[in-house]
XYZ file of C-alpha atoms in Angstrom:
696
model
C -0.005 -0.166 0.149
C 1.228 3.550 -0.994
C 1.474 5.851 1.628
C -0.982 8.950 1.483
C 0.387 12.396 1.153
C -0.998 15.010 3.119
C -0.988 18.828 3.621
C 1.281 19.247 6.787
C 2.000 22.820 8.030
C 5.779 23.626 7.858
C 5.647 27.465 9.786
C 4.565 27.389 11.676
C -6.156 19.156 28.329
C -6.567 20.652 29.896
C -4.642 22.302 27.873
C -1.984 22.799 30.548
C -1.997 19.740 31.634
C -1.493 18.513 28.294
C 1.651 20.894 27.348
C 3.213 19.568 31.201
C 2.942 15.933 29.835
C 4.577 17.144 26.484
C 7.827 19.029 28.018
C 8.356 15.704 30.353
C 7.991 13.177 26.765
C 10.520 15.167 25.792
C 12.600 15.323 28.584
C 12.641 11.670 29.358
C 12.897 10.957 25.601
C 15.657 13.339 24.421
C 16.528 13.056 20.455
C 18.510 14.678 18.120
C 15.376 14.851 15.331
C 14.736 18.021 13.383
C 11.092 17.342 13.772
C 11.347 17.173 17.695
C 13.461 20.631 17.591
C 10.096 21.745 15.782
C 8.122 20.514 18.620
C 10.267 21.655 21.414
C 10.106 25.137 19.618
C 6.124 25.445 19.643
C 6.563 24.319 23.298
C 8.615 27.413 23.841
C 6.910 29.592 21.923
C 3.351 28.979 23.796
C 4.533 29.077 26.917
C 6.472 32.543 26.452
C 3.184 33.559 25.127
C 0.955 32.346 28.206
C 3.476 34.119 30.609
C 3.274 37.720 28.964
C 1.319 40.323 30.114
C -2.711 40.681 29.238
C -2.545 36.803 27.377
C -5.509 35.522 26.290
C -6.440 31.908 25.329
C -8.689 33.435 22.428
C -5.333 35.012 21.071
C -5.568 34.098 17.241
C -1.540 33.581 17.641
C -1.807 31.257 20.536
C -4.620 29.013 18.380
C -2.683 28.542 15.414
C 0.394 27.481 17.284
C -2.236 24.667 19.168
C -3.153 23.305 15.374
C 0.744 23.474 14.197
C 1.777 21.651 17.301
C -1.071 19.435 17.130
C 0.223 18.222 13.783
C 3.523 17.866 14.651
C 2.248 15.666 17.281
C 0.006 13.734 15.051
C 2.339 10.502 14.502
C 3.806 10.813 17.998
C 1.675 11.352 20.850
C -2.101 10.857 19.032
C -3.718 11.823 22.514
C -2.066 15.197 22.409
C -3.415 15.526 19.011
C -6.882 15.270 20.309
C -6.574 17.478 23.246
C -4.880 19.840 21.488
C -7.302 20.272 18.676
C -10.413 20.163 21.107
C -8.510 23.480 22.943
C -8.083 24.920 19.710
C -11.516 24.386 18.805
C -12.885 25.819 21.639
C -10.772 29.075 21.674
C -11.434 29.411 18.024
C -15.209 29.333 18.805
C -15.219 31.849 21.685
C -13.092 34.206 19.552
C -14.904 33.538 16.233
C -11.391 32.711 14.496
C -12.913 30.739 11.556
C -9.143 29.602 10.247
C -8.387 28.427 13.617
C -12.037 26.550 13.745
C -11.432 24.914 10.309
C -7.886 23.615 11.291
C -8.668 22.240 14.551
C -11.730 20.057 13.064
C -9.143 18.547 10.546
C -7.226 18.052 13.429
C -9.951 16.182 15.139
C -11.008 14.760 11.652
C -7.005 13.192 11.721
C -7.246 11.532 14.997
C -10.642 9.698 14.347
C -9.174 8.770 11.031
C -5.806 7.422 12.306
C -7.975 5.362 15.198
C -10.380 3.774 12.191
C -13.323 5.676 13.426
C -14.489 6.665 9.577
C -17.893 7.966 10.219
C -16.399 10.493 12.672
C -13.524 11.293 11.163
C -15.995 12.262 7.955
C -17.964 14.127 10.005
C -14.794 16.830 10.846
C -13.432 16.701 7.483
C -17.240 17.587 6.185
C -17.657 20.480 8.933
C -14.209 22.010 8.209
C -15.005 21.739 4.204
C -18.070 23.485 5.202
C -16.672 26.150 7.127
C -13.725 26.834 4.564
C -16.284 27.184 1.849
C -18.378 29.444 3.862
C -15.221 31.536 4.396
C -14.015 31.413 0.984
C -10.772 30.445 2.152
C -8.602 28.496 -0.743
C -6.150 26.669 0.814
C -8.817 25.376 3.680
C -10.867 24.287 0.916
C -8.197 22.476 -0.747
C -6.926 20.675 2.375
C -10.708 19.764 3.646
C -11.187 17.842 -0.105
C -7.875 16.106 0.337
C -8.398 14.926 3.878
C -12.077 13.861 2.776
C -10.775 11.967 -0.308
C -7.956 10.138 2.035
C -10.462 9.008 4.594
C -12.870 7.439 1.349
C -10.004 5.934 0.211
C -9.065 4.134 3.443
C -12.877 2.967 3.556
C -11.994 1.367 0.416
C -14.463 3.498 -1.547
C -12.005 4.834 -4.318
C -15.362 6.121 -6.312
C -15.903 8.681 -3.750
C -12.306 9.287 -3.184
C -11.520 10.147 -6.755
C -14.588 12.200 -7.397
C -13.433 14.681 -4.192
C -9.510 14.506 -5.492
C -10.682 15.666 -9.009
C -12.841 18.308 -7.675
C -9.621 19.379 -5.729
C -7.311 19.116 -8.558
C -9.704 21.423 -10.608
C -9.760 23.924 -7.509
C -5.753 23.534 -7.296
C -5.153 24.534 -10.708
C -7.640 27.167 -10.755
C -5.734 28.775 -7.867
C -2.454 27.746 -8.989
C -1.776 25.930 -6.084
C 1.080 23.596 -7.161
C 2.189 21.959 -3.972
C -1.629 20.423 -3.475
C -1.482 19.766 -7.162
C 1.542 17.443 -6.511
C -0.583 16.226 -3.265
C -3.484 15.434 -5.118
C -1.770 14.010 -8.338
C -0.094 11.330 -6.232
C -2.887 10.293 -4.105
C -4.849 9.597 -7.395
C -1.700 7.681 -8.654
C -2.110 5.656 -5.214
C -5.810 4.729 -6.275
C -4.631 3.376 -9.628
C -1.907 1.612 -7.977
C -4.422 0.040 -5.243
C -6.330 -1.307 -8.423
C -2.837 -2.542 -10.092
C -3.171 -0.340 -12.953
C 0.686 0.888 -12.437
C 0.798 1.902 -15.918
C -1.984 5.024 -15.534
C -0.151 5.466 -11.858
C 3.032 6.080 -13.395
C 1.350 8.574 -15.877
C 0.106 10.400 -12.546
C 3.572 10.150 -10.762
C 5.251 11.877 -14.239
C 2.607 14.709 -13.517
C 3.803 14.904 -9.831
C 7.413 14.958 -10.338
C 6.922 17.945 -12.569
C 5.196 19.674 -9.949
C 8.038 18.869 -7.328
C 10.342 20.134 -9.751
C 8.605 23.456 -9.588
C 8.117 23.483 -5.879
C 11.967 22.879 -5.166
C 11.179 20.921 -2.290
C 13.451 18.004 -2.025
C 11.305 16.266 0.865
C 8.306 16.234 -1.513
C 10.289 14.766 -3.880
C 11.278 12.105 -1.485
C 7.822 11.381 -0.126
C 7.180 10.959 -4.118
C 10.141 8.810 -5.036
C 9.316 6.132 -1.778
C 5.967 5.693 -3.323
C 7.087 5.206 -6.597
C 9.740 2.804 -5.003
C 6.657 0.792 -4.002
C 4.879 0.845 -7.046
C 8.241 -0.359 -9.056
C 8.504 -3.352 -6.257
C 4.778 -4.462 -6.937
C 5.776 -4.504 -10.432
C 8.804 -6.434 -9.713
C 10.744 -4.153 -11.149
C 13.199 -4.313 -8.440
C 16.391 -2.113 -9.505
C 13.954 0.739 -9.908
C 12.500 0.522 -6.570
C 15.733 -0.244 -4.956
C 17.062 3.215 -6.746
C 14.155 5.053 -5.588
C 13.747 4.009 -1.811
C 17.621 4.592 -1.297
C 17.047 8.272 -2.898
C 14.133 8.738 -0.427
C 16.228 7.362 2.613
C 18.873 10.005 1.937
C 16.531 12.760 2.201
C 14.368 11.490 5.190
C 17.515 10.591 7.069
C 18.995 14.087 6.182
C 16.001 16.084 7.503
C 15.065 13.474 10.212
C 11.245 12.902 8.802
C 10.637 9.757 10.713
C 7.444 8.803 9.842
C 8.181 8.766 6.198
C 11.956 7.491 6.480
C 10.246 4.403 8.625
C 7.873 3.891 5.871
C 10.951 4.065 3.022
C 12.748 1.383 5.173
C 9.757 -0.936 4.748
C 9.267 0.041 1.210
C 13.352 -1.221 0.686
C 12.085 -4.628 2.887
C 9.277 -5.134 0.848
C 11.649 -4.593 -2.353
C 14.303 -7.672 -1.225
C 11.353 -9.465 -0.108
C 9.938 -9.461 -3.736
C 13.183 -10.653 -4.555
C 13.480 -13.385 -2.162
C 16.232 -12.074 -0.048
C 14.155 -12.882 3.087
C 17.192 -12.177 5.635
C 17.961 -8.405 4.131
C 14.082 -7.820 3.967
C 13.661 -8.612 7.820
C 16.982 -6.434 8.134
C 15.497 -3.438 7.183
C 12.031 -4.036 8.407
C 13.510 -4.311 11.982
C 15.108 -0.832 11.112
C 11.467 0.260 10.309
C 9.880 -1.373 13.287
C 12.548 0.354 15.344
C 11.179 3.746 14.061
C 7.694 2.760 14.818
C 8.466 2.175 18.403
C 8.508 5.997 18.652
C 5.789 6.626 16.333
C 1.887 5.665 16.560
C 1.491 5.712 12.709
C -0.623 2.434 12.539
C -1.417 2.525 9.306
C 2.291 2.331 8.183
C 2.721 -0.425 10.980
C 0.222 -2.728 9.284
C 2.003 -3.332 6.119
C 5.320 -3.278 8.272
C 3.986 -6.160 10.554
C 2.602 -8.043 7.608
C 5.714 -7.954 5.590
C 7.588 -9.470 8.572
C 5.194 -12.064 8.555
C 5.822 -12.841 4.676
C 9.753 -12.766 5.374
C 9.473 -14.978 8.278
C 6.932 -17.004 5.868
C 9.652 -17.365 3.278
C 12.263 -18.736 6.298
C 9.889 -21.097 6.898
C 9.617 -19.777 10.422
C 5.901 -20.066 10.357
C 5.298 -19.768 13.951
C 6.916 -15.578 13.996
C 5.260 -15.207 10.910
C 1.742 -16.357 12.275
C 2.539 -13.596 15.487
C 3.162 -10.694 13.112
C 0.361 -11.557 10.560
C -2.364 -11.540 13.180
C -0.965 -8.348 14.754
C -1.302 -6.810 11.821
C -4.654 -8.136 11.188
C -5.658 -7.128 14.590
C -4.759 -3.448 14.047
C -6.352 -3.062 10.863
C -9.805 -4.782 12.002
C -9.382 -2.083 14.782
C -8.795 0.724 12.121
C -11.342 -1.062 10.043
C -8.967 -0.301 7.384
C -9.975 -2.942 4.428
C -7.051 -3.000 2.079
C -4.717 -4.030 5.286
C -7.018 -6.513 6.531
C -7.418 -8.139 2.862
C -3.166 -8.231 2.764
C -3.138 -9.778 6.072
C -5.398 -12.303 5.442
C -3.980 -13.656 2.472
C -0.788 -13.959 4.457
C -2.774 -15.971 7.411
C -4.282 -17.922 4.947
C -1.099 -19.388 3.548
C 0.697 -19.668 6.841
C -2.473 -21.781 8.033
C -2.844 -23.995 5.098
C 0.983 -24.461 5.489
C 0.325 -25.832 8.956
C -2.523 -28.225 7.807
C -5.270 -25.913 9.846
C -7.075 -25.687 6.692
C -10.282 -24.739 8.675
C -8.764 -21.548 9.546
C -7.327 -21.553 6.287
C -10.282 -21.290 4.462
C -12.114 -18.517 7.028
C -8.943 -16.095 6.375
C -9.379 -16.870 2.514
C -13.058 -16.282 2.756
C -12.425 -12.736 4.476
C -9.119 -12.265 1.653
C -11.570 -12.957 -1.250
C -14.841 -10.682 0.226
C -12.234 -7.985 0.478
C -10.924 -8.469 -2.822
C -13.930 -8.250 -4.238
C -15.519 -5.154 -1.894
C -11.929 -3.261 -3.329
C -12.280 -3.941 -6.656
C -16.235 -3.677 -7.356
C -17.119 -2.168 -10.667
C -18.177 1.698 -9.544
C -14.295 1.615 -8.371
C -13.179 0.507 -11.846
C -15.514 2.615 -13.631
C -14.567 5.889 -12.190
C -11.002 4.992 -12.304
C -11.782 4.209 -16.110
C -13.589 7.852 -16.686
C -11.027 9.483 -15.253
C -8.456 8.045 -17.704
C -11.085 8.540 -20.767
C -11.359 11.982 -19.569
C -7.627 12.483 -19.637
C -7.055 11.195 -23.134
C -10.099 13.608 -24.300
C -8.155 16.355 -22.541
C -4.751 15.397 -23.963
C -6.782 15.223 -27.662
C -8.410 18.783 -27.092
C -4.737 19.929 -25.903
C -3.227 18.638 -29.178
C -6.275 19.776 -31.288
C -5.909 23.391 -29.687
C -2.383 23.417 -30.335
C -2.746 22.281 -33.871
C -5.063 24.808 -34.362
C -2.790 27.573 -33.098
C -0.211 26.240 -35.337
C -2.206 26.356 -38.455
C -3.757 29.736 -37.411
C -0.058 31.177 -37.339
C 0.641 29.845 -40.761
C -2.300 31.579 -42.095
C -1.634 34.345 -40.465
C 1.762 34.405 -41.925
C 0.560 33.607 -45.551
C -1.889 36.772 -44.884
C 0.676 39.276 -44.030
C 2.856 37.829 -47.262
C 0.436 38.508 -49.205
C 0.132 42.068 -48.075
C 3.405 42.727 -49.965
C 2.998 40.150 -52.829
C -1.076 40.377 -53.859
C -0.507 38.501 -57.006
C 1.981 36.000 -55.441
C -0.596 35.464 -52.742
C -3.621 34.711 -55.101
C -1.691 32.392 -57.158
C -0.108 30.106 -54.173
C -3.777 30.361 -52.691
C -5.123 28.927 -55.877
C -2.326 26.374 -55.908
C -2.726 25.415 -52.091
C -7.031 25.372 -52.411
C -6.263 23.037 -55.560
C -3.729 21.046 -53.742
C -5.811 20.864 -50.494
C -8.733 19.730 -52.601
C -6.916 16.715 -54.272
C -5.412 15.653 -51.381
C -8.429 15.372 -49.088
C -10.041 13.644 -52.207
C -7.035 11.270 -52.371
C -7.361 10.797 -48.549
C -10.786 9.884 -48.580
C -10.136 7.670 -51.254
C -7.279 6.289 -49.022
C -9.432 5.945 -46.178
C -12.343 4.111 -48.136
C -10.003 1.630 -49.510
C -8.223 0.827 -46.319
C -11.677 0.404 -44.375
C -12.990 -2.136 -47.099
C -9.746 -3.611 -47.028
C -9.688 -3.945 -43.427
C -12.845 -5.157 -43.431
C -12.516 -7.992 -46.196
C -9.249 -9.052 -43.962
C -11.602 -9.345 -40.820
C -14.319 -11.220 -42.939
C -11.671 -13.680 -44.254
C -9.747 -14.093 -40.975
C -13.070 -14.970 -39.316
C -14.296 -17.597 -42.384
C -10.756 -19.107 -41.806
C -11.446 -19.558 -38.135
C -14.494 -20.656 -38.638
C -13.656 -23.303 -41.657
C -10.567 -24.243 -38.693
C -12.898 -24.803 -36.008
C -15.374 -26.715 -38.029
C -12.219 -29.257 -39.837
C -10.904 -29.201 -35.870
C -14.284 -30.611 -34.602
C -15.111 -32.868 -37.529
C -11.536 -34.104 -37.529
C -11.192 -34.631 -33.779
C -14.441 -35.344 -32.437
C -16.523 -36.968 -35.419
C -13.805 -39.162 -37.278
C -12.967 -41.001 -34.350
C -16.537 -42.221 -34.012
C -17.022 -42.948 -37.604
C -13.817 -44.422 -38.052
C -14.555 -47.170 -35.377
C -17.968 -47.683 -36.833
C -16.334 -48.282 -40.039
C -13.744 -50.600 -38.918
C -16.432 -52.609 -36.941
C -18.911 -52.914 -40.334
C -15.088 -54.078 -42.055
C -15.058 -56.903 -39.467
C -18.438 -58.171 -39.578
C -18.252 -57.926 -43.637
C -14.817 -59.985 -43.264
C -16.262 -62.310 -40.817
C -13.812 -61.609 -37.976
C -16.864 -60.443 -35.810
C -20.000 -62.777 -35.538
C -23.425 -61.402 -35.773
C -24.092 -61.997 -31.970
C -20.565 -60.097 -31.550
C -21.729 -57.104 -33.565
C -24.927 -56.944 -31.365
C -22.903 -56.244 -28.057
C -21.256 -53.250 -29.915
C -25.013 -51.986 -30.708
C -25.708 -49.930 -27.557
C -22.431 -48.206 -27.736
C -22.572 -47.832 -31.803
C -26.223 -46.306 -30.696
C -24.476 -43.917 -28.143
C -21.882 -42.662 -30.812
C -24.624 -42.202 -33.342
C -26.415 -39.719 -30.987
C -23.106 -38.016 -30.182
C -22.625 -37.751 -33.659
C -26.056 -36.053 -34.604
C -25.754 -33.878 -31.614
C -22.398 -32.487 -32.627
C -23.676 -32.459 -36.092
C -26.636 -30.118 -34.953
C -24.599 -27.795 -33.038
C -21.736 -27.714 -35.930
C -24.764 -26.874 -38.333
C -26.288 -24.180 -36.141
C -23.132 -22.278 -35.010
C -21.690 -22.601 -38.823
C -24.715 -20.768 -40.050
C -24.097 -18.109 -36.911
C -20.312 -17.689 -38.566
C -21.833 -17.719 -41.940
C -24.176 -14.841 -41.469
C -26.819 -17.283 -42.585
C -28.755 -17.539 -39.292
C -31.458 -15.132 -38.857
C -32.989 -14.507 -35.501
C -37.072 -14.318 -35.753
C -38.635 -13.694 -32.193
C -42.079 -14.554 -31.266
C -44.135 -15.768 -28.141
C -42.215 -18.826 -26.867
C -43.596 -20.783 -23.787
C -40.087 -21.760 -22.185
C -41.853 -23.996 -19.884
C -42.868 -26.637 -23.007
C -39.324 -26.161 -24.678
C -37.690 -27.493 -21.251
C -40.388 -30.494 -21.223
C -39.561 -31.683 -24.794
C -36.191 -31.670 -24.134
C -36.383 -33.470 -20.658
C -38.316 -36.036 -22.977
C -35.545 -36.495 -25.474
C -32.842 -36.426 -22.938
C -34.935 -38.513 -20.402
C -32.916 -41.935 -21.127
C -29.846 -40.548 -20.734
C -30.625 -39.362 -17.062
C -32.137 -42.756 -16.787
C -28.789 -44.544 -17.674
C -27.193 -42.537 -14.997
C -29.822 -42.616 -12.163
C -30.222 -38.853 -12.519
C -33.050 -37.027 -11.518
C -34.459 -34.137 -14.255
C -36.678 -31.508 -12.459
C -38.227 -28.817 -14.066
C -39.423 -25.556 -11.433
C -41.147 -23.577 -14.530
C -44.190 -22.381 -14.704
C -46.691 -22.521 -17.396
C -46.684 -18.567 -17.621
C -42.902 -18.449 -18.502
C -43.429 -16.845 -21.907
C -40.818 -15.076 -23.602
C -39.989 -12.799 -26.631
C -37.371 -14.873 -28.581
C -36.560 -17.419 -31.309
C -37.905 -20.570 -30.184
C -35.455 -22.885 -32.291
C -32.432 -20.776 -30.913
C -33.465 -21.227 -27.146
C -34.717 -24.685 -27.673
C -30.465 -25.345 -28.607
C -29.558 -23.533 -25.820
C -31.888 -25.116 -23.254
C -30.642 -28.617 -25.002
C -26.706 -27.686 -24.708
C -27.085 -26.541 -20.712
C -29.293 -29.859 -20.179
C -27.206 -32.229 -22.094
C -23.891 -30.389 -20.423
C -26.012 -31.162 -16.513
C -25.826 -34.738 -17.546
C -22.728 -35.342 -18.705
C -20.865 -34.026 -15.796
C -23.447 -35.030 -13.282
C -22.267 -38.284 -11.784
C -24.803 -41.142 -11.324
C -27.653 -40.523 -8.970
C -27.471 -37.003 -9.145
C -30.070 -34.193 -10.181
C -30.729 -31.606 -12.963
C -32.703 -28.795 -11.995
C -34.276 -26.285 -14.641
C -35.683 -23.064 -13.074
C -37.073 -19.368 -13.712
C -36.622 -16.277 -12.301
C -39.073 -13.360 -13.228
C -37.235 -9.822 -13.532
C -39.003 -6.900 -14.398
C -38.143 -7.250 -18.739
C -36.604 -10.434 -18.412
C -36.844 -13.925 -17.685
C -33.729 -15.611 -15.993
C -33.210 -19.428 -16.669
C -31.243 -21.271 -14.809
C -30.064 -25.240 -14.988
C -28.200 -26.243 -11.853
C -26.520 -29.495 -11.611
C -24.969 -31.703 -8.612
C -21.542 -32.755 -10.501
C -18.198 -32.111 -10.545
C -17.832 -28.283 -11.079
C -15.965 -26.104 -12.984
C -12.420 -25.081 -12.065
C -12.215 -20.811 -11.936
C -9.289 -21.025 -14.854
C -11.754 -22.792 -16.758
C -14.888 -20.734 -16.473
C -12.921 -17.855 -17.742
C -12.695 -19.809 -20.954
C -15.922 -21.385 -21.305
C -17.420 -18.855 -23.638
C -14.849 -17.557 -25.603
C -15.504 -17.802 -29.302
C -12.158 -19.310 -30.171
C -12.423 -22.022 -27.379
C -12.221 -25.534 -28.667
C -11.347 -27.677 -25.614
C -12.529 -31.436 -25.826
C -14.073 -32.484 -22.268
C -15.172 -35.782 -20.735
C -18.092 -36.563 -18.441
C -18.556 -38.726 -15.225
C -19.102 -41.698 -17.811
C -16.405 -40.342 -20.307
C -18.866 -38.804 -22.642
C -16.989 -36.700 -24.675
C -17.931 -33.230 -25.860
C -16.452 -30.939 -28.331
C -16.590 -27.445 -26.598
C -18.592 -25.938 -29.192
C -21.902 -26.235 -27.262
C -21.165 -23.308 -24.906
C -19.876 -20.931 -27.387
C -23.075 -21.397 -29.888
C -25.385 -20.959 -26.284
C -23.687 -17.617 -26.054
C -24.168 -16.620 -29.617
C -27.883 -17.715 -29.522
C -28.383 -15.747 -26.088
C -26.704 -12.594 -27.012
C -28.773 -12.584 -30.601
C -31.835 -12.739 -28.643
C -30.696 -10.223 -26.307
C -29.827 -11.688 -23.500
C -26.754 -12.825 -21.380
C -25.065 -15.802 -19.971
C -22.990 -16.529 -17.264
C -21.973 -19.465 -14.997
C -21.586 -19.956 -11.203
C -19.397 -23.224 -10.047
C -18.084 -25.151 -7.011
C -15.943 -27.795 -7.472
C -17.766 -31.090 -6.077
C -20.810 -29.489 -5.172
C -22.015 -28.988 -8.703
C -22.815 -25.985 -11.602
C -25.651 -23.348 -12.116
C -25.801 -21.884 -15.933
C -27.948 -18.918 -15.769
C -28.973 -16.917 -19.083
C -31.775 -14.098 -19.644
C -34.104 -13.835 -22.404
C -36.660 -11.277 -22.930
C -40.396 -11.098 -21.515
C -43.338 -11.335 -24.090
C -45.152 -8.014 -23.212
C -48.595 -8.470 -22.164
C -49.940 -7.239 -25.296
C -48.276 -10.011 -27.548
C -49.199 -12.651 -24.595
C -53.057 -11.566 -24.773
C -52.622 -11.876 -28.746
C -51.110 -15.345 -28.273
């Protein structure tokens, strides 16, 4: 997980009790850190201001220093962040100091965010945004937007996070705030990295690096380099990852930025982990762990602990791996941090699987799978895709504007030249116009010919693919049974097999001929669709009748395997589809269900009425389908021969044909399956409108 960048102030419980505790803390924990010099300086200034004559707690300078100190202590004394922010909020309200109130609200949001209390964090961040918008404070509006987006990102709601980041980027562009442009673009890059779209993430980091160069702050650049190192590690570009990690470490050590230094050490450990250098990985993870002893950066600690667990796992020290993974999982659960919980669950699954504790392993695998689905849900992917499209559109628009400016400049030069050379201008204009007209005509002809050629190439390619597949199936799945039949007839003719022996082969011959007939029907139907010879003619279709006809047709196969065929369709299951095509779909799905269901199983056909569609489901209690095979089932070019529970042969053509037939009728088809539990194939077809039903 990449570290989210935020806007931290660089200038600048009772409250007295809080300051006393802080002073005692720094006295008992002397360190030469630049960050702590900043804290010490603020403490001295606050105490000096309080001892001055006519001091008032409502003094805006006093409130500003309280907010500054609260932010400096965020990852060191989180309780002090709460106390100082509360006091700053109270004094700001009493004095009507809106800026102080807004920063205090964000400080409280930071506290609850770091402790995993998302609702409270969002409440305070939204309050800060409302107040900053009301007072038209541009800096505070941008900070509030960035905080809100970051909080939604921690919750795994990337769509809302992206929305706030985009609004913030537009505002920062309008305000000319390069610092916030750097931060927000980097955080958008982190969203893409979370979705494993590293190419798009690196595009945003390229923008960020440009902003950082213009700002000229080497700490900002180091923060970006450490995040880039994390992405390169995930991409297994370990040399790039190590270079960026080392570069950022140098800067953080120089400026003593401890929370980011701990993160950079962790990324270096992660890089060695990716290279399976587990001892070196542990070395750098332990360097980070030492720094975390003096930090309260709980989210950063999750990746560190989980990384150490993976390193110990790689060294076959499973007990230590489990200890660190469980600790990381506990922190993730406490903070309600979905991404961290997902990664820890994956590690715990592997550890328990290695221990042969399959029950616990399954529990963590289910947690990992559920969280993976949540974090990669479609609205997140859609939002990120929309942003990518928007960026491409803006780039095209920008290129078009540049091109237009270039053309306008050229035209302007021609116009200026024409003032002195009017006659030459007329001649040149005429030639240019004629040339342009000819060129356009040639371009149109060339474009048309290119399109025609591409169309013909595509048609030829599809025809070749159809031909190859037809010959493949005929050669592979029809030639065998036919050849066996020919061989048996030859033996009978030559007298090597008697009539009684021949009759023993009759059941198998009948089975082979049924298989050939079924395959030929599918081949003819599929060939028609590929050669544009199949036309979909929708009409009123009673799906229940089609199901019953196919149950009767396949009843003998079902009886041989003692499989129970059950229809749960009602007589009102009336669709608006091509009856022949739907008949092919249902027959193929039922045939497949019988093929892959062992003896004494059950095949059930049911329907579910939706607003505009019928969802037809064919469920079996068969062997199930592996997820890797599911991804290939409906592919157009798929041609995998499979064998049923009684060694029944199939071409893999049926499901491809089903997909084409269903889609021609305006529906969708998909499958749900569990190994050794069975499979359910679903497809949808349009419902018959009431006026058609009545007419029928």
